[in-house]
Amino acid sequence: MKHGVAVDVAGVGVCYRSRSRLWRPATRHWALREVSFSVREHEVLGIMGPNGSGKTTLCRVLTGIIVPDEGRVDMAAGVGALLGLGRGLRGDLSGRENAVLVSMLLGVPHADAVGALEEVRAFSGLGPAFERPTKTYSSGMRSRLGFAIASRVRPEILVLDEVMSVGDLAFRRQCEGRLEEMRSEAKAIIIVSHSAKSLANICDRVLWLDGGRVRQVGSPDEVLSAYTTWARSQAVGEAAR
Amino acid sequence: MANMRPRWHLVRWLAWSDLKTTMSTTYLGVVWWLLDPIMLICVYWLLFSIITGRGDGYAPYPVFVGCAVVPWRCAVRSISRSAKVYRSYRSLIQGVAFPTASLPMSIVLAEGVLFVCGMAALTAASALFGVSLGWPTLQVIPLMALQFVLLAGAGFGIAAIGGLLPDMAVALPHVLRLLFYLSPSLYGIDLVAERLGADSLLFEIYSASPVAILFTAYRDCLWDPDWIAASQWAMLAGWSVLFFACGYTVFRTLDRALVKSA
């Protein structure tokens, strides 16, 4: 890997195969094809694109959940991810118990997970509800807990998938502050979001994915303005139909 | 490979959360851990001993049948739940990079805890029915450990095959039911020897199956306490190692593709 590069993605392709049925053979669908980009050290890269463009699949490749069918991904350091807050929460467990379980799922050793409980409780702002089963939580409370747990893990390369719109305004500010801290500590951050405003504020560069391929990579202003124009034209086309 | 090696704390927590879920969904909660196996034994006792009179030669029949149905229930639940593991935990598997091998292990561990409770209830029943328990009864501990290893291997293998062939989860209960009735569960292995011929090759194969060895061995602990032959221990240990090695290899081979298609 080149010096000063934290993430190097070269010609990555991911092909999903549908299950075959008795009368229907399996079909193949390329979710990503020939995706290449790199992220420099201490850079924040934003990824955006319409639904089904392959953003989540790319996150799953970057975090090592799935292995690409073609191409390669090189990481200069350990990678961690916040892919959809609240994953792994068990409804019958309390917020406290879930904090330990989910931290361990994210790779935190048991002792550290237990040691960080008070910090998670304080950051989540759940108060006494932290001791209640999470099935009694609202979706906002689940997201708060999910973010508080996941943001405790401080990997060198961080992948965030749609975690910019958590909870109410006050909590969102708190999250942005935590993300800013993580940014100063991390080697590189990759953020997936539908919010052009958030990406413009945070990112050094933005990558636009469309139909599983990279359509454009460049400065946030340049890419976001092209993307917004394209999205508007798509909306007008849809309305005309 | 790091994604394959289960982390024990994680396995323990997943198993515990599983047990807590089962506890919190019922009024009696943890009482069911003892009550469920007792009720299961009562059903078979009523059907096969009291109504049809088939258990006359195996007194006390509740203990005799319990030595088969309690371990079998643990096996069936572990295997059936493992077969659906990639579907049951889809959201987690898709969103978090963690050692997926922890999932079938946690299922087997959770069922193992229920199994220990079931065996405790069976031991109490055995004493209640006047079986003279003694040192041979303690063999139940290594037996349960070997069954755990065997089921962990089966859990790994079935989880992977179930992920690859979801139809298996539909067919599996029928296969397991057939296996239960074919095994010396409701009747003794002496009856099978009588039918097949004690010296026949077929009986040799039948009595060397892990299910037959386990049921007979549990009866040697709790129904008619006696020392289990060294050859039986060796065969059971061999089966356990074989199941674990094969199951884990199958899981390791298929896991990557199954996570992707989850």
Short mmCIF file of N, CA, C and O in Angstrom, two decimals, chain A residues 91-178:
data_model
loop_
_atom_site.label_atom_id
_atom_site.label_comp_id
_atom_site.label_asym_id
_atom_site.label_seq_id
_atom_site.Cartn_x
_atom_site.Cartn_y
_atom_site.Cartn_z
N GLY A 91 -34.37 -7.40 23.09
CA GLY A 91 -35.49 -6.74 23.76
C GLY A 91 -35.65 -7.11 25.22
O GLY A 91 -36.08 -6.28 26.02
N ASP A 92 -35.34 -8.35 25.59
CA ASP A 92 -35.55 -8.78 26.96
C ASP A 92 -34.42 -8.39 27.90
O ASP A 92 -34.53 -8.55 29.10
N LEU A 93 -33.32 -7.91 27.34
CA LEU A 93 -32.21 -7.49 28.18
C LEU A 93 -32.34 -6.00 28.48
O LEU A 93 -32.88 -5.25 27.67
N SER A 94 -31.80 -5.59 29.62
CA SER A 94 -31.82 -4.16 29.96
C SER A 94 -30.81 -3.41 29.11
O SER A 94 -29.97 -4.04 28.43
N GLY A 95 -30.87 -2.08 29.16
CA GLY A 95 -29.89 -1.28 28.43
C GLY A 95 -28.48 -1.63 28.87
O GLY A 95 -27.57 -1.75 28.07
N ARG A 96 -28.31 -1.82 30.18
CA ARG A 96 -26.99 -2.16 30.75
C ARG A 96 -26.48 -3.48 30.18
O ARG A 96 -25.34 -3.58 29.73
N GLU A 97 -27.36 -4.51 30.21
CA GLU A 97 -26.94 -5.83 29.72
C GLU A 97 -26.65 -5.79 28.23
O GLU A 97 -25.68 -6.39 27.74
N ASN A 98 -27.50 -5.05 27.50
CA ASN A 98 -27.28 -4.92 26.06
C ASN A 98 -25.97 -4.20 25.76
O ASN A 98 -25.29 -4.51 24.78
N ALA A 99 -25.61 -3.24 26.61
CA ALA A 99 -24.37 -2.49 26.39
C ALA A 99 -23.17 -3.44 26.43
O ALA A 99 -22.24 -3.32 25.63
N VAL A 100 -23.21 -4.40 27.35
CA VAL A 100 -22.10 -5.36 27.45
C VAL A 100 -22.12 -6.30 26.24
O VAL A 100 -21.10 -6.51 25.57
N LEU A 101 -23.32 -6.83 25.94
CA LEU A 101 -23.43 -7.80 24.84
C LEU A 101 -23.01 -7.19 23.50
O LEU A 101 -22.20 -7.76 22.76
N VAL A 102 -23.57 -6.01 23.19
CA VAL A 102 -23.28 -5.40 21.88
C VAL A 102 -21.81 -4.97 21.80
O VAL A 102 -21.18 -5.12 20.75
N SER A 103 -21.26 -4.48 22.90
CA SER A 103 -19.83 -4.11 22.89
C SER A 103 -18.99 -5.33 22.55
O SER A 103 -18.04 -5.23 21.76
N MET A 104 -19.33 -6.47 23.15
CA MET A 104 -18.56 -7.68 22.85
C MET A 104 -18.73 -8.12 21.41
O MET A 104 -17.80 -8.59 20.77
N LEU A 105 -19.95 -7.92 20.88
CA LEU A 105 -20.16 -8.25 19.46
C LEU A 105 -19.29 -7.37 18.57
O LEU A 105 -18.82 -7.79 17.51
N LEU A 106 -19.06 -6.14 19.02
CA LEU A 106 -18.23 -5.21 18.26
C LEU A 106 -16.73 -5.43 18.50
O LEU A 106 -15.91 -4.68 18.01
N GLY A 107 -16.42 -6.43 19.29
CA GLY A 107 -15.02 -6.81 19.46
C GLY A 107 -14.36 -6.27 20.71
O GLY A 107 -13.15 -6.43 20.89
N VAL A 108 -15.14 -5.64 21.59
CA VAL A 108 -14.56 -5.10 22.83
C VAL A 108 -14.41 -6.25 23.84
O VAL A 108 -15.36 -7.02 24.02
N PRO A 109 -13.25 -6.38 24.49
CA PRO A 109 -13.12 -7.43 25.51
C PRO A 109 -14.13 -7.24 26.64
O PRO A 109 -14.52 -6.09 26.94
N HIS A 110 -14.51 -8.34 27.27
CA HIS A 110 -15.57 -8.32 28.29
C HIS A 110 -15.28 -7.32 29.40
O HIS A 110 -16.15 -6.51 29.77
N ALA A 111 -14.05 -7.32 29.91
CA ALA A 111 -13.71 -6.44 31.04
C ALA A 111 -13.87 -4.97 30.63
O ALA A 111 -14.40 -4.16 31.41
N ASP A 112 -13.44 -4.63 29.42
CA ASP A 112 -13.56 -3.23 28.95
C ASP A 112 -15.03 -2.86 28.77
O ASP A 112 -15.43 -1.73 29.07
N ALA A 113 -15.80 -3.81 28.26
CA ALA A 113 -17.24 -3.54 28.05
C ALA A 113 -17.92 -3.24 29.37
O ALA A 113 -18.74 -2.32 29.47
N VAL A 114 -17.59 -4.01 30.39
CA VAL A 114 -18.18 -3.79 31.72
C VAL A 114 -17.68 -2.47 32.30
O VAL A 114 -18.45 -1.69 32.87
N GLY A 115 -16.39 -2.21 32.10
CA GLY A 115 -15.77 -0.98 32.63
C GLY A 115 -16.35 0.29 32.03
O GLY A 115 -16.31 1.34 32.66
N ALA A 116 -16.88 0.18 30.82
CA ALA A 116 -17.37 1.39 30.13
C ALA A 116 -18.86 1.64 30.35
O ALA A 116 -19.43 2.58 29.79
N LEU A 117 -19.48 0.81 31.20
CA LEU A 117 -20.94 0.91 31.35
C LEU A 117 -21.43 2.28 31.80
O LEU A 117 -22.42 2.80 31.28
N GLU A 118 -20.73 2.84 32.77
CA GLU A 118 -21.18 4.13 33.30
C GLU A 118 -21.09 5.23 32.24
O GLU A 118 -21.95 6.10 32.14
N GLU A 119 -20.02 5.15 31.45
CA GLU A 119 -19.85 6.14 30.38
C GLU A 119 -20.98 6.01 29.34
O GLU A 119 -21.54 7.00 28.88
N VAL A 120 -21.30 4.75 28.99
CA VAL A 120 -22.38 4.50 28.02
C VAL A 120 -23.70 5.03 28.57
O VAL A 120 -24.47 5.69 27.88
N ARG A 121 -23.95 4.74 29.86
CA ARG A 121 -25.21 5.18 30.49
C ARG A 121 -25.30 6.72 30.46
O ARG A 121 -26.31 7.28 30.09
N ALA A 122 -24.18 7.36 30.82
CA ALA A 122 -24.20 8.82 30.88
C ALA A 122 -24.37 9.42 29.48
O ALA A 122 -25.19 10.33 29.29
N PHE A 123 -23.65 8.88 28.49
CA PHE A 123 -23.73 9.45 27.14
C PHE A 123 -25.11 9.23 26.53
O PHE A 123 -25.65 10.11 25.85
N SER A 124 -25.69 8.05 26.79
CA SER A 124 -26.99 7.76 26.17
C SER A 124 -28.09 8.67 26.73
O SER A 124 -29.10 8.88 26.08
N GLY A 125 -27.89 9.15 27.96
CA GLY A 125 -28.89 10.02 28.58
C GLY A 125 -30.19 9.30 28.89
O GLY A 125 -31.24 9.92 28.99
N LEU A 126 -30.13 8.00 29.04
CA LEU A 126 -31.35 7.22 29.26
C LEU A 126 -31.81 7.25 30.73
O LEU A 126 -32.95 6.90 31.02
N GLY A 127 -30.92 7.62 31.62
CA GLY A 127 -31.27 7.70 33.04
C GLY A 127 -31.71 6.36 33.58
O GLY A 127 -31.11 5.33 33.27
N PRO A 128 -32.81 6.32 34.36
CA PRO A 128 -33.25 5.05 34.97
C PRO A 128 -33.67 4.01 33.91
O PRO A 128 -33.66 2.81 34.19
N ALA A 129 -34.03 4.48 32.72
CA ALA A 129 -34.45 3.54 31.66
C ALA A 129 -33.31 2.61 31.24
O ALA A 129 -33.55 1.57 30.63
N PHE A 130 -32.09 2.95 31.59
CA PHE A 130 -30.92 2.13 31.25
C PHE A 130 -31.04 0.74 31.89
O PHE A 130 -30.47 -0.22 31.39
N GLU A 131 -31.80 0.66 33.00
CA GLU A 131 -31.95 -0.62 33.70
C GLU A 131 -33.19 -1.39 33.23
O GLU A 131 -33.44 -2.49 33.68
N ARG A 132 -33.97 -0.79 32.33
CA ARG A 132 -35.21 -1.43 31.87
C ARG A 132 -34.94 -2.27 30.62
O ARG A 132 -34.01 -1.97 29.87
N PRO A 133 -35.78 -3.29 30.35
CA PRO A 133 -35.61 -4.05 29.10
C PRO A 133 -35.76 -3.12 27.89
O PRO A 133 -36.62 -2.23 27.89
N THR A 134 -34.96 -3.33 26.88
CA THR A 134 -34.97 -2.41 25.74
C THR A 134 -36.23 -2.56 24.88
O THR A 134 -36.49 -1.72 24.03
N LYS A 135 -37.02 -3.61 25.14
CA LYS A 135 -38.29 -3.72 24.39
C LYS A 135 -39.27 -2.62 24.81
O LYS A 135 -40.26 -2.38 24.13
N THR A 136 -38.98 -1.97 25.95
CA THR A 136 -39.86 -0.88 26.38
C THR A 136 -39.38 0.47 25.83
O THR A 136 -40.00 1.49 26.10
N TYR A 137 -38.29 0.48 25.07
CA TYR A 137 -37.71 1.72 24.56
C TYR A 137 -38.44 2.18 23.29
O TYR A 137 -38.92 1.36 22.51
N SER A 138 -38.42 3.48 23.06
CA SER A 138 -38.88 4.01 21.76
C SER A 138 -37.72 3.82 20.78
O SER A 138 -36.59 3.52 21.19
N SER A 139 -37.98 4.02 19.49
CA SER A 139 -36.91 3.83 18.49
C SER A 139 -35.79 4.85 18.72
O SER A 139 -34.61 4.54 18.53
N GLY A 140 -36.15 6.06 19.17
CA GLY A 140 -35.14 7.08 19.46
C GLY A 140 -34.23 6.64 20.61
O GLY A 140 -33.02 6.83 20.56
N MET A 141 -34.84 6.03 21.63
CA MET A 141 -34.05 5.57 22.78
C MET A 141 -33.12 4.43 22.37
O MET A 141 -31.97 4.36 22.82
N ARG A 142 -33.62 3.56 21.50
CA ARG A 142 -32.77 2.45 21.02
C ARG A 142 -31.59 3.00 20.24
O ARG A 142 -30.46 2.52 20.38
N SER A 143 -31.84 4.02 19.42
CA SER A 143 -30.76 4.63 18.64
C SER A 143 -29.74 5.30 19.54
O SER A 143 -28.54 5.20 19.33
N ARG A 144 -30.23 5.98 20.58
CA ARG A 144 -29.34 6.63 21.54
C ARG A 144 -28.42 5.60 22.18
O ARG A 144 -27.20 5.80 22.26
N LEU A 145 -29.03 4.49 22.63
CA LEU A 145 -28.23 3.45 23.27
C LEU A 145 -27.24 2.86 22.26
O LEU A 145 -26.06 2.68 22.57
N GLY A 146 -27.75 2.59 21.05
CA GLY A 146 -26.89 2.01 20.00
C GLY A 146 -25.68 2.90 19.71
O GLY A 146 -24.55 2.42 19.62
N PHE A 147 -25.93 4.21 19.61
CA PHE A 147 -24.82 5.13 19.31
C PHE A 147 -23.85 5.20 20.48
O PHE A 147 -22.63 5.18 20.31
N ALA A 148 -24.41 5.25 21.70
CA ALA A 148 -23.55 5.35 22.90
C ALA A 148 -22.64 4.13 23.01
O ALA A 148 -21.47 4.24 23.36
N ILE A 149 -23.17 2.94 22.67
CA ILE A 149 -22.36 1.72 22.76
C ILE A 149 -21.31 1.72 21.65
O ILE A 149 -20.11 1.54 21.89
N ALA A 150 -21.80 1.94 20.42
CA ALA A 150 -20.91 1.78 19.27
C ALA A 150 -19.82 2.84 19.21
O ALA A 150 -18.69 2.55 18.79
N SER A 151 -20.13 4.05 19.65
CA SER A 151 -19.12 5.10 19.55
C SER A 151 -18.04 4.98 20.63
O SER A 151 -17.06 5.69 20.62
N ARG A 152 -18.24 4.05 21.58
CA ARG A 152 -17.21 3.78 22.58
C ARG A 152 -16.03 3.02 21.96
O ARG A 152 -14.91 3.10 22.42
N VAL A 153 -16.34 2.27 20.90
CA VAL A 153 -15.28 1.50 20.21
C VAL A 153 -14.51 2.51 19.37
O VAL A 153 -15.11 3.22 18.57
N ARG A 154 -13.23 2.60 19.55
CA ARG A 154 -12.46 3.60 18.82
C ARG A 154 -11.49 2.93 17.85
O ARG A 154 -10.30 2.80 18.16
N PRO A 155 -11.97 2.48 16.71
CA PRO A 155 -11.05 1.85 15.74
C PRO A 155 -10.24 2.92 15.01
O PRO A 155 -10.62 4.10 15.00
N GLU A 156 -9.15 2.50 14.39
CA GLU A 156 -8.32 3.46 13.66
C GLU A 156 -8.98 3.90 12.36
O GLU A 156 -8.82 5.03 11.93
N ILE A 157 -9.69 2.96 11.74
CA ILE A 157 -10.46 3.32 10.54
C ILE A 157 -11.93 3.08 10.86
O ILE A 157 -12.32 1.99 11.28
N LEU A 158 -12.72 4.10 10.67
CA LEU A 158 -14.11 4.03 11.12
C LEU A 158 -15.06 4.14 9.92
O LEU A 158 -14.90 5.02 9.08
N VAL A 159 -16.01 3.23 9.86
CA VAL A 159 -17.01 3.26 8.79
C VAL A 159 -18.37 3.52 9.45
O VAL A 159 -18.78 2.78 10.34
N LEU A 160 -19.05 4.56 9.03
CA LEU A 160 -20.35 4.92 9.62
C LEU A 160 -21.42 4.87 8.54
O LEU A 160 -21.29 5.53 7.51
N ASP A 161 -22.44 4.07 8.77
CA ASP A 161 -23.50 3.95 7.78
C ASP A 161 -24.79 4.54 8.34
O ASP A 161 -25.41 3.96 9.22
N GLU A 162 -25.20 5.69 7.82
CA GLU A 162 -26.47 6.32 8.20
C GLU A 162 -26.65 6.46 9.70
O GLU A 162 -27.62 5.98 10.27
N VAL A 163 -25.67 7.08 10.36
CA VAL A 163 -25.83 7.27 11.81
C VAL A 163 -25.90 8.75 12.16
O VAL A 163 -25.76 9.14 13.30
N MET A 164 -26.14 9.57 11.13
CA MET A 164 -26.10 11.03 11.36
C MET A 164 -27.44 11.60 11.82
O MET A 164 -27.56 12.77 12.11
N SER A 165 -28.48 10.77 11.83
CA SER A 165 -29.79 11.32 12.18
C SER A 165 -30.38 10.61 13.38
O SER A 165 -31.47 10.07 13.35
N VAL A 166 -29.62 10.60 14.46
CA VAL A 166 -30.01 9.87 15.66
C VAL A 166 -30.73 10.79 16.64
O VAL A 166 -30.23 11.87 16.95
N GLY A 167 -31.88 10.34 17.15
CA GLY A 167 -32.55 11.03 18.26
C GLY A 167 -32.96 12.47 17.98
O GLY A 167 -33.06 12.91 16.84
N ASP A 168 -33.17 13.21 19.08
CA ASP A 168 -33.62 14.60 18.97
C ASP A 168 -32.43 15.52 18.70
O ASP A 168 -31.28 15.08 18.63
N LEU A 169 -32.73 16.82 18.57
CA LEU A 169 -31.70 17.79 18.16
C LEU A 169 -30.54 17.82 19.16
O LEU A 169 -29.37 17.82 18.78
N ALA A 170 -30.88 17.82 20.48
CA ALA A 170 -29.83 17.91 21.50
C ALA A 170 -28.90 16.70 21.42
O ALA A 170 -27.68 16.84 21.48
N PHE A 171 -29.50 15.53 21.25
CA PHE A 171 -28.67 14.32 21.18
C PHE A 171 -27.84 14.30 19.89
O PHE A 171 -26.71 13.84 19.87
N ARG A 172 -28.43 14.84 18.81
CA ARG A 172 -27.71 14.89 17.53
C ARG A 172 -26.45 15.75 17.67
O ARG A 172 -25.39 15.41 17.18
N ARG A 173 -26.58 16.86 18.39
CA ARG A 173 -25.42 17.73 18.64
C ARG A 173 -24.35 16.96 19.41
O ARG A 173 -23.17 17.05 19.11
N GLN A 174 -24.83 16.22 20.43
CA GLN A 174 -23.92 15.43 21.26
C GLN A 174 -23.18 14.39 20.39
O GLN A 174 -21.98 14.20 20.53
N CYS A 175 -23.93 13.78 19.47
CA CYS A 175 -23.35 12.77 18.57
C CYS A 175 -22.32 13.41 17.65
O CYS A 175 -21.26 12.83 17.40
N GLU A 176 -22.66 14.61 17.15
CA GLU A 176 -21.72 15.29 16.25
C GLU A 176 -20.41 15.60 16.98
O GLU A 176 -19.33 15.47 16.43
N GLY A 177 -20.55 15.97 18.26
CA GLY A 177 -19.37 16.23 19.08
C GLY A 177 -18.53 14.98 19.23
O GLY A 177 -17.31 15.00 19.10
N ARG A 178 -19.20 13.83 19.50
CA ARG A 178 -18.49 12.56 19.65
C ARG A 178 -17.81 12.18 18.34
O ARG A 178 -16.67 11.70 18.32
#
